[in-house]
Short mmCIF file of C-alpha atoms in Angstrom, two decimals:
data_model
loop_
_atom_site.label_atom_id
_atom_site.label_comp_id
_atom_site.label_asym_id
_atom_site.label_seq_id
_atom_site.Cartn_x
_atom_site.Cartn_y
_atom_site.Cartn_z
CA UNK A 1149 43.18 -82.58 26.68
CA UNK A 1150 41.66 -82.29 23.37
CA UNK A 1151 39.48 -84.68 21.78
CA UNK A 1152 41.64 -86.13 18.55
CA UNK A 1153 41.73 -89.53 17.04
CA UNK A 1154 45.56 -91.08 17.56
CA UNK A 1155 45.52 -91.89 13.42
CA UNK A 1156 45.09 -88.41 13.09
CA UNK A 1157 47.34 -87.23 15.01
CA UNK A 1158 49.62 -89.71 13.54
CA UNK A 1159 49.36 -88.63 9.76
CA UNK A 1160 49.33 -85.27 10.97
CA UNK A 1161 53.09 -85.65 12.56
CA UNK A 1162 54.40 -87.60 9.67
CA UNK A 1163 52.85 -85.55 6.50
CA UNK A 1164 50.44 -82.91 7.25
CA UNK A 1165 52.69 -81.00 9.91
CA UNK A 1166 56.21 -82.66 8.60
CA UNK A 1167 58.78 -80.88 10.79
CA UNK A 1168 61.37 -80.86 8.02
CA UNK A 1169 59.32 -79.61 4.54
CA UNK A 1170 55.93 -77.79 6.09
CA UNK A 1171 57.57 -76.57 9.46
CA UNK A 1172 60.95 -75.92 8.21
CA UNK A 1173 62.66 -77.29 11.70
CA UNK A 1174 65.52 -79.05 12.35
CA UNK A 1175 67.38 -78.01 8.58
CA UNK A 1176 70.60 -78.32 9.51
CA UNK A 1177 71.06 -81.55 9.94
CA UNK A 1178 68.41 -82.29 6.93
CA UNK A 1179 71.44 -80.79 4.65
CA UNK A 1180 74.49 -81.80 6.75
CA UNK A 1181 73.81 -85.39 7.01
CA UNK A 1182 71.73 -86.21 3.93
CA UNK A 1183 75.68 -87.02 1.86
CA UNK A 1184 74.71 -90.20 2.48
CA UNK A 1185 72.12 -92.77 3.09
CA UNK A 1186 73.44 -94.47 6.02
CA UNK A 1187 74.29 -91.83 8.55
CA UNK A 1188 71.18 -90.31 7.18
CA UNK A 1189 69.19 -93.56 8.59
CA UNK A 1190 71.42 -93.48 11.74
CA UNK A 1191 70.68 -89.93 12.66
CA UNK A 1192 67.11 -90.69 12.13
CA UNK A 1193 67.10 -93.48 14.10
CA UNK A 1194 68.47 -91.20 16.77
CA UNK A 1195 66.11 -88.31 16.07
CA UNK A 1196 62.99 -90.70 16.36
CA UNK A 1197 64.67 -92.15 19.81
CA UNK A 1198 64.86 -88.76 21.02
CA UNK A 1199 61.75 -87.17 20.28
CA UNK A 1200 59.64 -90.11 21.58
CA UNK A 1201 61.66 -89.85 24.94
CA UNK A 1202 61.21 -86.08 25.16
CA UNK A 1203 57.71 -85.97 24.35
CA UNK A 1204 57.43 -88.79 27.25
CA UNK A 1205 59.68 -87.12 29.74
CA UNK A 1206 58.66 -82.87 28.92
CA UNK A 1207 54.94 -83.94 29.10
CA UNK A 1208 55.88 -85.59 32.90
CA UNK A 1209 57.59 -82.38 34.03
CA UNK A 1210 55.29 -79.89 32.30
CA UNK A 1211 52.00 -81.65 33.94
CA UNK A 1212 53.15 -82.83 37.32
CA UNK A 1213 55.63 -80.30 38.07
CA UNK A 1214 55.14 -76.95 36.14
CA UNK A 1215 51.24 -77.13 36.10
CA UNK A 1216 50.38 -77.72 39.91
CA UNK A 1217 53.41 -75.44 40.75
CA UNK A 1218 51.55 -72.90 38.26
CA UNK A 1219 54.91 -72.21 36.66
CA UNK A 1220 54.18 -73.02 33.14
CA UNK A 1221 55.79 -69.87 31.57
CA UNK A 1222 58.93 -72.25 32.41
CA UNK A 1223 58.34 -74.47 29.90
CA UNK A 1224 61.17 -73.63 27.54
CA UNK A 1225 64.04 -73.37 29.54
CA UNK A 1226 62.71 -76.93 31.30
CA UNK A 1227 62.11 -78.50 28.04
CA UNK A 1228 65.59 -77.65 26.78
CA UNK A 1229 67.33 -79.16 30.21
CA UNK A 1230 65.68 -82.45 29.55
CA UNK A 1231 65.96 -82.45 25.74
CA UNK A 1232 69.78 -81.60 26.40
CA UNK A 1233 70.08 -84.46 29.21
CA UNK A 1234 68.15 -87.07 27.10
CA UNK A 1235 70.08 -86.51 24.27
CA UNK A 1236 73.31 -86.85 25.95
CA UNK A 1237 71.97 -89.89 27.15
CA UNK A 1238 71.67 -91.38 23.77
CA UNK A 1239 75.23 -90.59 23.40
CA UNK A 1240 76.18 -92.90 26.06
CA UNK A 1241 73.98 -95.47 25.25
CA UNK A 1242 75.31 -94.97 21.09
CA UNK A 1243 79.31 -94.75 21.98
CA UNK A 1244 78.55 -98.27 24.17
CA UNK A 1245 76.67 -99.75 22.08
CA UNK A 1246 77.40 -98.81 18.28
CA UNK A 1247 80.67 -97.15 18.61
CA UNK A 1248 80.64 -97.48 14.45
CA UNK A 1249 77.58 -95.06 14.25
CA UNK A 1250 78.90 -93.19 17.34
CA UNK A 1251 81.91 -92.33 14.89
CA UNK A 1252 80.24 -91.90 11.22
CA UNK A 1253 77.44 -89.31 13.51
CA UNK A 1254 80.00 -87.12 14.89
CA UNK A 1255 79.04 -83.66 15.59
CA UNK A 1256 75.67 -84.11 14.60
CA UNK A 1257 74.62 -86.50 17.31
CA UNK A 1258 75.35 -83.85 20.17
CA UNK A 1259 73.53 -81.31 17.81
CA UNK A 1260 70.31 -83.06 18.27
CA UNK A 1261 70.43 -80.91 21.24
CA UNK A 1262 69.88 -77.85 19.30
CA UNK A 1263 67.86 -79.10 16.61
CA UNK A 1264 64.92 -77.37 16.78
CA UNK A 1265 62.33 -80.04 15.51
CA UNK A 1266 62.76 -82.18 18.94
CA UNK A 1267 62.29 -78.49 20.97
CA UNK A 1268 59.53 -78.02 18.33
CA UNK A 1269 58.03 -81.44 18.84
CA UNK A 1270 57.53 -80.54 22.52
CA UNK A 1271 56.05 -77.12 22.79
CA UNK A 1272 53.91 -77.93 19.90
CA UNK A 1273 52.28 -80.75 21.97
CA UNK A 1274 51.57 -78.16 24.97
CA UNK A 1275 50.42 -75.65 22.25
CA UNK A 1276 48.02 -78.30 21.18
CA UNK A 1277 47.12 -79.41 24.83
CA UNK A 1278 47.72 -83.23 23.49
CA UNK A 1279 46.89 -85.76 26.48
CA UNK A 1280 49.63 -88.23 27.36
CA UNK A 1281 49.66 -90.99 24.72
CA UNK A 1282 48.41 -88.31 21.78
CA UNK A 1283 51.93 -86.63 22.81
CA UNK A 1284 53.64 -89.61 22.55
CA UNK A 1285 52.29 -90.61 19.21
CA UNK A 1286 52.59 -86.78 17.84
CA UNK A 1287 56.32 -87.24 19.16
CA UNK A 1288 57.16 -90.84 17.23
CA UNK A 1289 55.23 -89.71 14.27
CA UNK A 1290 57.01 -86.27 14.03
CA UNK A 1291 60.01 -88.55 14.07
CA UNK A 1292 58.62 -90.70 11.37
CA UNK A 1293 57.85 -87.87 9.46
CA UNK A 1294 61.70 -86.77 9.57
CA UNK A 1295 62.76 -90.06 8.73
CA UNK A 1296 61.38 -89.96 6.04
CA UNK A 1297 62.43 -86.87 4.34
CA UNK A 1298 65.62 -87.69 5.40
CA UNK A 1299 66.17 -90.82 3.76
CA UNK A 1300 64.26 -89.39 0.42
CA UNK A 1301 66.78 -86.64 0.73
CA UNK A 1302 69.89 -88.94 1.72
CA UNK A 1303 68.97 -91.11 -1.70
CA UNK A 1304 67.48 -88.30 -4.36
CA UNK A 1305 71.38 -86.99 -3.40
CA UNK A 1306 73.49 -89.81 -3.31
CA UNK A 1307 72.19 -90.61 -6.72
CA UNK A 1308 72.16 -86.99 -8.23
CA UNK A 1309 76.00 -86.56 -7.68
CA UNK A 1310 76.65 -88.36 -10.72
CA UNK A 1311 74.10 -85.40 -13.09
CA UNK A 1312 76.18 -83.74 -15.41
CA UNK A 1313 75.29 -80.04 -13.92
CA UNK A 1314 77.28 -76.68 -14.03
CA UNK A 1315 79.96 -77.01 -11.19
CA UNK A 1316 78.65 -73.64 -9.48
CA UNK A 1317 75.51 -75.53 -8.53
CA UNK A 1318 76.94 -78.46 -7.79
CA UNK A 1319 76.73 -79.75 -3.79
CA UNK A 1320 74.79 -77.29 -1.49
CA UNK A 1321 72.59 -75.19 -3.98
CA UNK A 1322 71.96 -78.33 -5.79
CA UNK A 1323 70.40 -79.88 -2.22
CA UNK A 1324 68.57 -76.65 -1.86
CA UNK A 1325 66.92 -77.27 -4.89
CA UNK A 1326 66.31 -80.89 -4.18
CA UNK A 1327 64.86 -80.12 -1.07
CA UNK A 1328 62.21 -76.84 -2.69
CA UNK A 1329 60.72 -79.68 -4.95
CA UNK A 1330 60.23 -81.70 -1.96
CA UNK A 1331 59.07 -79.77 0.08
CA UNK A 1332 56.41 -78.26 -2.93
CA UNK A 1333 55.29 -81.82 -3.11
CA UNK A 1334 54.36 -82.06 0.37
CA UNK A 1335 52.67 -79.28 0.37
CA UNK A 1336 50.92 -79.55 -2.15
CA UNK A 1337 49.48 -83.52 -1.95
CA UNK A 1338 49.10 -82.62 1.90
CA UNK A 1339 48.19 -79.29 3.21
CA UNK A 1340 45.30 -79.05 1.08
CA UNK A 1341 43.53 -82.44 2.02
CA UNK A 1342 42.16 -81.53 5.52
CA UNK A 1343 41.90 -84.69 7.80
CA UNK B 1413 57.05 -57.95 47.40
CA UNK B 1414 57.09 -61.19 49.93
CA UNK B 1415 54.50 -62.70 47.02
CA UNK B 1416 57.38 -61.79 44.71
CA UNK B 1417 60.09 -63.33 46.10
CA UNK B 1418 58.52 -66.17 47.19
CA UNK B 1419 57.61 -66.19 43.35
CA UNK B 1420 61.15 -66.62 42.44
CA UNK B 1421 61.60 -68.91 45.12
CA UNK B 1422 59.96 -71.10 43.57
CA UNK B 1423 60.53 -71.43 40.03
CA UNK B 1424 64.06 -71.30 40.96
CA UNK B 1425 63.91 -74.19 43.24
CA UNK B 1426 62.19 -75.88 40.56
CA UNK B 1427 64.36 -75.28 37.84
CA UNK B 1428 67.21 -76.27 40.42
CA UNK B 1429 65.54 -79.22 41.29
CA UNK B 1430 65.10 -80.06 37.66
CA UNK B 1431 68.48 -79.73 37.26
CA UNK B 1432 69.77 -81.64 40.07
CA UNK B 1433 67.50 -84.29 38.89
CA UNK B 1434 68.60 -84.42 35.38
CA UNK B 1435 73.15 -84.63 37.04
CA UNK B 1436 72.15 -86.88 39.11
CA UNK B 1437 70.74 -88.60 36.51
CA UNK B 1438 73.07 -88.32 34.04
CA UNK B 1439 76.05 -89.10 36.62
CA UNK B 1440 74.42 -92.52 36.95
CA UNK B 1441 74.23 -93.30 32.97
CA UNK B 1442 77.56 -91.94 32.58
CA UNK B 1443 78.99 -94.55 35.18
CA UNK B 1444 76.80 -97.17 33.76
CA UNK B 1445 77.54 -96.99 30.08
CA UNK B 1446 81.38 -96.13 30.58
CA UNK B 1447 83.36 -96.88 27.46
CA UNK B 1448 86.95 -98.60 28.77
CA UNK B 1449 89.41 -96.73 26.58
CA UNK B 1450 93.12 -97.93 26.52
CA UNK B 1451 95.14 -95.15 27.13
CA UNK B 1452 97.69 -95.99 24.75
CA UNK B 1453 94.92 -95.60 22.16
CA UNK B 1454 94.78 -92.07 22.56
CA UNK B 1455 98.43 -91.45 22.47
CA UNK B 1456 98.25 -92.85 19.15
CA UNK B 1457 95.88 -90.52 17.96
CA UNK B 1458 97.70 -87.96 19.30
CA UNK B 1459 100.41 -89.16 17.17
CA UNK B 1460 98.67 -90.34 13.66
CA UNK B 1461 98.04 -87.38 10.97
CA UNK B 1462 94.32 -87.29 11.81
CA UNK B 1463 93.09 -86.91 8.01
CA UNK B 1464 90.72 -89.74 8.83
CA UNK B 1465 91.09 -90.61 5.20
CA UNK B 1466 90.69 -94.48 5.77
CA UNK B 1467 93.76 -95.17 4.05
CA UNK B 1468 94.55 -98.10 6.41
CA UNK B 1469 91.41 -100.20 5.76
CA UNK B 1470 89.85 -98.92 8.82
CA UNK B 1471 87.01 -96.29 9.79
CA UNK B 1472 89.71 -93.53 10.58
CA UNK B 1473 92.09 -92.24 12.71
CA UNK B 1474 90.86 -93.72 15.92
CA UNK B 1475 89.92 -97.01 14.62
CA UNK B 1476 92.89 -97.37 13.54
CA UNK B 1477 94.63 -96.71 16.73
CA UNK B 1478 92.52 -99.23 18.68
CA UNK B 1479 93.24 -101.84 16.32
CA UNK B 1480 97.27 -101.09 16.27
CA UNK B 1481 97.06 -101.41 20.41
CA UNK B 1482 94.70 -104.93 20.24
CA UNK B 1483 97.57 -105.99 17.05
CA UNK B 1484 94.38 -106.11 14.74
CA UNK B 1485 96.30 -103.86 13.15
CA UNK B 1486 100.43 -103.37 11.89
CA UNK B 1487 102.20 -100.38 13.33
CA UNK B 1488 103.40 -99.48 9.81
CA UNK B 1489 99.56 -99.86 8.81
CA UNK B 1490 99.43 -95.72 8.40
CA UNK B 1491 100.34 -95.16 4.79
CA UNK B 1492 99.79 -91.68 5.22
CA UNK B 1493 102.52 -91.40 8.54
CA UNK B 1494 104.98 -93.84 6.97
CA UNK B 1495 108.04 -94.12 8.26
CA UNK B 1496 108.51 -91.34 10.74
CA UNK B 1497 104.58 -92.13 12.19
CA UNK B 1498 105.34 -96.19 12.36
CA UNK B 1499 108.71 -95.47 14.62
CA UNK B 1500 105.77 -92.70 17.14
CA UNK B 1501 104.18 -95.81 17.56
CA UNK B 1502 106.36 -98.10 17.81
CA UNK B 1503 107.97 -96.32 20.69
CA UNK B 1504 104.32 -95.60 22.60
CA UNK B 1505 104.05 -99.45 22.08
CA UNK B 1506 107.47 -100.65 23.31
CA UNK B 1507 108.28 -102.35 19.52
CA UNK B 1508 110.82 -102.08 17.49
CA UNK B 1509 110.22 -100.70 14.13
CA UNK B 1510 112.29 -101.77 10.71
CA UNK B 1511 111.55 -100.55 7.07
CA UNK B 1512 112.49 -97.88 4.80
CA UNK B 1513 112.13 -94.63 5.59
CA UNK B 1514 111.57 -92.93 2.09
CA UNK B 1515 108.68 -90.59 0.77
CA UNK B 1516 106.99 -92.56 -2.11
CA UNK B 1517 104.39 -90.47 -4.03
CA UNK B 1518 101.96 -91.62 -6.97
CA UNK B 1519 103.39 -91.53 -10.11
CA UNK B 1520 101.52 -91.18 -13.41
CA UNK B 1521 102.85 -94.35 -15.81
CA UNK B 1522 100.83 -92.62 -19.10
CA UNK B 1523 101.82 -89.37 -21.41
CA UNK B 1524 99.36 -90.04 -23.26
CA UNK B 1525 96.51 -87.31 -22.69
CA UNK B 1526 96.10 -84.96 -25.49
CA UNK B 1527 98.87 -86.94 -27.54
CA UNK B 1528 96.30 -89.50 -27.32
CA UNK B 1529 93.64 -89.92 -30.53
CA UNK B 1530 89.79 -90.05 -29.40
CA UNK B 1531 88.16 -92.91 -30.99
CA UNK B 1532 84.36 -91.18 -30.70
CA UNK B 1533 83.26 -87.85 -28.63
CA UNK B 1534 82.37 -88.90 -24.53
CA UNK B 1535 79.37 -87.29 -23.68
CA UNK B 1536 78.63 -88.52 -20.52
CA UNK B 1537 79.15 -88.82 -17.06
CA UNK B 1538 82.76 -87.55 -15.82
CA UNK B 1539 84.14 -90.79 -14.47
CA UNK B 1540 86.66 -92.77 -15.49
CA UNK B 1541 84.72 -95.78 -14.57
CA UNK B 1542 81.57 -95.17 -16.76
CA UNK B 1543 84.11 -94.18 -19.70
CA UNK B 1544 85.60 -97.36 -19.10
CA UNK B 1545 82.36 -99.46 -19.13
CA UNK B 1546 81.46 -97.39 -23.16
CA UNK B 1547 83.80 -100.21 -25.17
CA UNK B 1548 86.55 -99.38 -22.85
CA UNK B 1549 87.07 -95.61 -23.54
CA UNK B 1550 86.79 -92.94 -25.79
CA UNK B 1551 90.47 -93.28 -26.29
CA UNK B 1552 92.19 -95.37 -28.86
CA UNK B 1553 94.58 -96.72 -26.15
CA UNK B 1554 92.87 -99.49 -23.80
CA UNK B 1555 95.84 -98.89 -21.90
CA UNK B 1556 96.49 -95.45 -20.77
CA UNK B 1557 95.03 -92.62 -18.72
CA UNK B 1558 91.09 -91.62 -19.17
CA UNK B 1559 91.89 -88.17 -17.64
CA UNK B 1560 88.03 -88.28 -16.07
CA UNK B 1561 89.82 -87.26 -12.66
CA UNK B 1562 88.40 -90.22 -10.91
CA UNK B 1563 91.56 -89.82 -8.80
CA UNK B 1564 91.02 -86.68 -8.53
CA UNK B 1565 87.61 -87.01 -6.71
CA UNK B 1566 89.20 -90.14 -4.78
CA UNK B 1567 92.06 -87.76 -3.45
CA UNK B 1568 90.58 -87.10 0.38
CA UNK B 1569 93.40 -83.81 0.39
CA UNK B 1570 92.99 -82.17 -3.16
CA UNK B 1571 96.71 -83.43 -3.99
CA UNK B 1572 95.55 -84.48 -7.71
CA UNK B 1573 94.15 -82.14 -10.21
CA UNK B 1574 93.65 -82.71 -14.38
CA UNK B 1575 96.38 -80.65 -15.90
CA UNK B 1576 95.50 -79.16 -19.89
CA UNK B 1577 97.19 -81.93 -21.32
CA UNK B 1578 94.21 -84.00 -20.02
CA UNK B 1579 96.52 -86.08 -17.13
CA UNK B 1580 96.84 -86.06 -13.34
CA UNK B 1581 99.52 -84.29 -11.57
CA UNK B 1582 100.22 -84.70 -8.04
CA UNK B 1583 100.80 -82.09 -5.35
CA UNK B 1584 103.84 -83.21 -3.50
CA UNK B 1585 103.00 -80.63 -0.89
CA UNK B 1586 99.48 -81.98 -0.18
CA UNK B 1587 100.15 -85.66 -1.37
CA UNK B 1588 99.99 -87.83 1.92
CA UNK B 1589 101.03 -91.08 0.00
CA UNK B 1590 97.61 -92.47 1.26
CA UNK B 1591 97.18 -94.47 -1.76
CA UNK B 1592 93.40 -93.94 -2.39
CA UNK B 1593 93.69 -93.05 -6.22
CA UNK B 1594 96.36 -95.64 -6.66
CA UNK B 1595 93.43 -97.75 -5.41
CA UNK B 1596 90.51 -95.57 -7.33
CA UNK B 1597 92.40 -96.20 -10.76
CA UNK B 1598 90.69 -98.32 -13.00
CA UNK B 1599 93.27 -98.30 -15.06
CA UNK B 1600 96.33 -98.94 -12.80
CA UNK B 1601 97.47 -96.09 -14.15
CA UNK B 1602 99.01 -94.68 -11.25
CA UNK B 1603 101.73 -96.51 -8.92
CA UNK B 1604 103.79 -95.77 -6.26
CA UNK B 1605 107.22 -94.45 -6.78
CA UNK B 1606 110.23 -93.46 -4.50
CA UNK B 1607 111.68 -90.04 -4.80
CA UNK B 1608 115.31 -91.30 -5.56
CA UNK B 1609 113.67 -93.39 -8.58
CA UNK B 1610 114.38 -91.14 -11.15
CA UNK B 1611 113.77 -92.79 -15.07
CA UNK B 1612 110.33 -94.23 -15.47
CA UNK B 1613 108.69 -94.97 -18.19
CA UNK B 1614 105.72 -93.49 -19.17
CA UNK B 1615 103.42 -95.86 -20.69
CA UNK B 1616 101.63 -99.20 -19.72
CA UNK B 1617 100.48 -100.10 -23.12
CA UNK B 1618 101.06 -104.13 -24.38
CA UNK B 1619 99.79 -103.45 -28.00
CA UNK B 1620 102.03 -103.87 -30.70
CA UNK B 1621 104.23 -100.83 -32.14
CA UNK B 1622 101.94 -99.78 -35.33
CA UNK B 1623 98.95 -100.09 -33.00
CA UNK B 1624 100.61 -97.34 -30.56
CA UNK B 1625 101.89 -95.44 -33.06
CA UNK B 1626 98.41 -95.58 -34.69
CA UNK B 1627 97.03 -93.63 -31.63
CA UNK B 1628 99.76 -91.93 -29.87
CA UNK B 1629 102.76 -90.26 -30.37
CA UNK B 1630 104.42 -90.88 -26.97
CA UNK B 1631 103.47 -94.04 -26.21
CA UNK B 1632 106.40 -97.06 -25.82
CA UNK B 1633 106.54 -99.26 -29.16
CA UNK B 1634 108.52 -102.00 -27.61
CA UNK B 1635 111.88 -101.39 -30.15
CA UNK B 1636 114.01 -102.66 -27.48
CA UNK B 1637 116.64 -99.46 -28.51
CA UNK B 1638 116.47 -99.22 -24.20
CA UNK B 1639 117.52 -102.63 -23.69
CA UNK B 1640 120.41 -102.36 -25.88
CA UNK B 1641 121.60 -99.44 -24.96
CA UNK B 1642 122.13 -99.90 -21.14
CA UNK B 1643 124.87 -100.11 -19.39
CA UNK B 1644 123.59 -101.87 -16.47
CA UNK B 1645 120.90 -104.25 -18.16
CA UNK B 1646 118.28 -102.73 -15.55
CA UNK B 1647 115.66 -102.06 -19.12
CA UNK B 1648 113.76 -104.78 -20.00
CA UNK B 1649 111.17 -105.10 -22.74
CA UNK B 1650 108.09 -107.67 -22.34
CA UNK B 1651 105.01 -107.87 -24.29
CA UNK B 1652 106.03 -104.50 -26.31
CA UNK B 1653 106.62 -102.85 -23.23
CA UNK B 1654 109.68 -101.72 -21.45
CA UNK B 1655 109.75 -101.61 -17.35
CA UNK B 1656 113.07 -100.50 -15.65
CA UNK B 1657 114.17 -102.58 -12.86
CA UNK B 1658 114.48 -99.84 -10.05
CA UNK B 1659 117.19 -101.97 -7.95
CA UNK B 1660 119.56 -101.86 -11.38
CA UNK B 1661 119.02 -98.40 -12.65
CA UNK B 1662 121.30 -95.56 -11.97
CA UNK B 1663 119.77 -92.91 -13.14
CA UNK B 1664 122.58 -92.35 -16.39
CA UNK B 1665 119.86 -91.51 -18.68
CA UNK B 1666 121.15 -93.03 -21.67
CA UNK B 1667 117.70 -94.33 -22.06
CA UNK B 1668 116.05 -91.06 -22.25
CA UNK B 1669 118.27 -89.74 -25.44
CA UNK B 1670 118.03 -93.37 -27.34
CA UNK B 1671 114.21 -93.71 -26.62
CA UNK B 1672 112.52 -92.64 -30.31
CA UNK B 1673 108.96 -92.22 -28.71
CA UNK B 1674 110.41 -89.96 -25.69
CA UNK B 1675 108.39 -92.22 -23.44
CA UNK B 1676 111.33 -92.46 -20.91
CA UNK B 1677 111.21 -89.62 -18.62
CA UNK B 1678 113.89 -88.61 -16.82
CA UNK B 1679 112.46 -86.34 -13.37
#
C-alpha cells in the first residue's frame, strides 16, 4: 500500500487522471450517449455505481484470492468476470427499479461491460498498489470525474445543435470537436499543476 | 512437469471457482429482482411497427404495449399501425375493434413557398419556430408555410423533405401517418387527409383578398366563385377563406377550373 492522502487521490480521479479527456477510456459511450442530457446523467449514474462496486469487489478477489494463491498474472481475465457480473447486476436492479431509464439506456447499459474506463479503473488501482479505501475513493472519483465530462458534453451538445454550421460537420465531427477543446482544457488547467 | 500441472490446477480452479461464485450469484439476483412481464405484452410488440417513434404519447413501442394490456392505453392508440395494427390487437386481446380502415397521410394546406413575397432576409437559425418568434416570419403571410423544415427534423422516418419551391412534401412510401409534424407545426400548416379526399384547398390564410394578393399569387382571396359554383354546396367560404366539407364533396372539380387564384388542387 502506498502512502497517499485520500483528497489526493480524489482530485486525481476526477481531474488530474480524468478517464474520459486525459486517459481517453470509455469514448464510446462519451459520444453515443452525450445526444442528450438525461440519459447522459443516467448512464453516469450507472457508471459511478459500477465502478465503486468493482473497485470494492476486484480489490477483494485480487488481495484475498489471487495474491495468497500467487496467481496475480490473473488479474484481467478475473477483473472482467466480476466487472461483467456486477454490471449485469445493475441491470436487474435498473429494469426493477427504473424500468423508464432501463428503456431510454438501452444498449449502452450492458456496454458498461466493455467500457474500458471501469476495466481501467481497476487495474489502474493494482498498478498503483492503492490500499482498500484509497481504491474505493480512486474508483467513485474516477466516476465523478466521468460524470462530469459527460454532462458538460451532454449540455455543450444539446445546445450546439441549434449553430448555424456547414451540414458536413454537423453531428459526429462536430462532437469530436467539442470534445478536442475539452479535453485541451483539461489538460491544460490540470496536468501541469502537480498535486 | 507435476509443478506445472499442479500450476494450472490451480488457477483454473480459481478462475472456476470465481466463476461459479459470480452464477451462483447472479442466479440469486436474477430470481430476486424478476420483472413480472404479461405475456400478452410481448405479443403486442411482436405485432406493433416497432419505430419507437412515440407517436402514441408513450415512451415507445413497449410502453405502449403494457399500457394497451393494463387499458391505460386504447387499442387504436398506434397511429402509426392504424387500422390493420388496432384489429392484431384487438384479436391478441379478445376485443372487438370498429373504425375506419383508411390510410390518412399529412397534407400540406399552403402553396405558398416561393409564390410567397419575403418581407426582410432570415438570417438565422433554421427553425420554423425561431422564424416565427422574429415578428412572425420573414414571410408576408402570417398564415402559411415557413418552409424551415421543422417537420422535417420532427419526421422520426425521413418521410418529409423541403422541395425547391420552399414547401414540404411527404413520402407516401416512408410516411407512417404518426402525426409528429402535424404536431411539430407551428403553423398548423399540415393536417391529416384521407387518400379518397381528393380537392383541398391550399391555403389557410383569413386576411382579406388585396392583403393576399399583396403577397402571394396562389393564395385563396375569399371571392366565393367556389361556393357558387358547386353543385353539391360542399364549398364554403368563412373569414376569406374557403374549406370543403369532405362528407359533401365528390370530387367533380368544378372548383378547380372556376378558382381565379388556382388555390384548389385537385390530386
Amino acid at each position: 500500500m502506498v502512502e497517499k492522502a485520500l483528497f489526493a487521490i480524489f482530485m486525481e480521479g476526477v481531474f488530474i487522471k480524468n478517464f474520459l479527456l486525459i486517459q481517453f477510456l470509455g469514448l464510446c459511450s462519451f459520444v453515443g450517449v452525450t445526444k442528450d442530457f438525461k440519459s447522459a446523467a443516467g448512464m453516469s449514474g450507472a457508471v459511478i455505481f459500477v465502478m465503486a462496486m468493482a473497485a470494492t469487489a476486484s480489490y477483494i478477489v485480487y488481495n484475498y484470492i489471487l495474491v495468497p494463491a500467487g496467481m496475480e498474472f490473473l488479474d484481467l481475465i478475473s477483473f472482467i468476470v466480476v466487472i461483467a457480473a456486477l454490471v449485469q447486476l445493475v441491470e436487474f436492479v435498473v429494469r426493477k427499479n427504473v424500468p423508464a431509464l432501463y428503456r431510454s439506456l438501452g444498449i449502452y447499459l450492458p456496454l458498461i461491460t466493455t467500457n474500458c474506463a471501469v476495466l481501467g479503473v481497476v487495474l489502474l488501482n493494482v498498478l498503483s498498489e492503492y490500499g482498500f479505501v484509497q481504491s474505493v475513493v480512486f474508483g467513485i472519483s474516477a466516476g465523478i470525474g466521468y460524470t462530469i465530462v459527460m454532462l458538460m458534453m451532454a449540455s455543450i451538445r444539446e445546445r450546439s445543435t441549434f449553430v448555424n454550421i456547414p451540414s458536413s460537420i454537423r453531428g459526429l465531427p462536430q462532437a469530436f470537436f467539442i470534445s478536442t477543446m475539452l479535453s485541451m482544457a483539461f489538460v491544460n488547467y490540470f496536468w501541469v499543476i502537480p498535486i | 512437469m507435476t509443478e506445472i500441472s499442479s500450476f494450472l490446477v490451480q488457477s483454473m480452479a480459481i478462475l472456476g471457482g470465481l466463476g461459479l461464485a459470480v452464477g451462483i450469484m447472479l442466479i440469486v439476483a436474477s430470481r430476486k429482482f424478476k420483472v413480472e412481464t404479461n405475456p400478452l405484452v410481448e405479443e403486442i410488440i411482436e405485432v406493433l411497427p416497432g419505430g419507437n417513434c412515440g407517436a402514441c404519447g408513450f415512451a415507445g413501442c413497449a410502453d405502449f404495449a403494457e399500457r394497451v394490456v393494463n387499458d391505460d392505453a386504447p387499442i387504436n392508440g398506434c397511429p402509426v399501425g392504424g387500422f390493420d395494427v388496432a384489429k392484431e390487437i384487438g384479436g391478441i386481446l379478445g376485443q372487438e375493434v370498429t373504425g375506419e380502415g383508411e390510410a390518412r397521410y399529412p397534407f400540406v394546406r399552403c402553396n405558398g413557398g416561393l409564390n410567397c413575397v419575403n418581407r426582410f432576409e432570415y438570417d438565422g437559425i433554421e427553425d420554423c419556430k425561431a422564424v416565427m418568434m422574429l415578428s412572425d416570419g420573414e414571410k408576408g403571410c402570417n398564415y402559411g408555410c415557413m418552409g424551415r423544415g421543422t417537420c422535417v427534423r420532427a419526421c422520426p422516418f425521413d418521410a418529409i423533405s423541403i422541395g425547391e419551391d420552399g414547401l414540404p412534401h411527404v413520402n407516401k412510401n416512408l410516411c407512417t401517418s404518426c402525426g409528429l409534424c402535424i404536431a411539430a407545426c407551428p403553423n398548423d400548416i399540415l393536417v391529416f387527409a384521407k387518400e379518397s379526399e381528393k380537392v383541398h384547398v391550399r391555403c389557410v390564410s383569413h386576411d382579406k383578398g388585396k392583403a393576399v394578393k399583396e403577397v402571394c399569387t396562389v393564395g385563396c382571396i375569399g371571392c366565393k366563385l367556389c361556393e357558387k359554383n358547386c353543385p353539391e354546396g360542399a364549398i364554403k367560404v368563412t373569414d376569406f377563406l374557403a374549406v370543403i366539407d369532405q362528407d359533401k364533396c365528390t370530387g367533380c372539380g368544378i372548383c378547380v377550373e372556376v378558382c381565379p387564384q388556382n388555390t384548389i388542387e385537385m390530386r
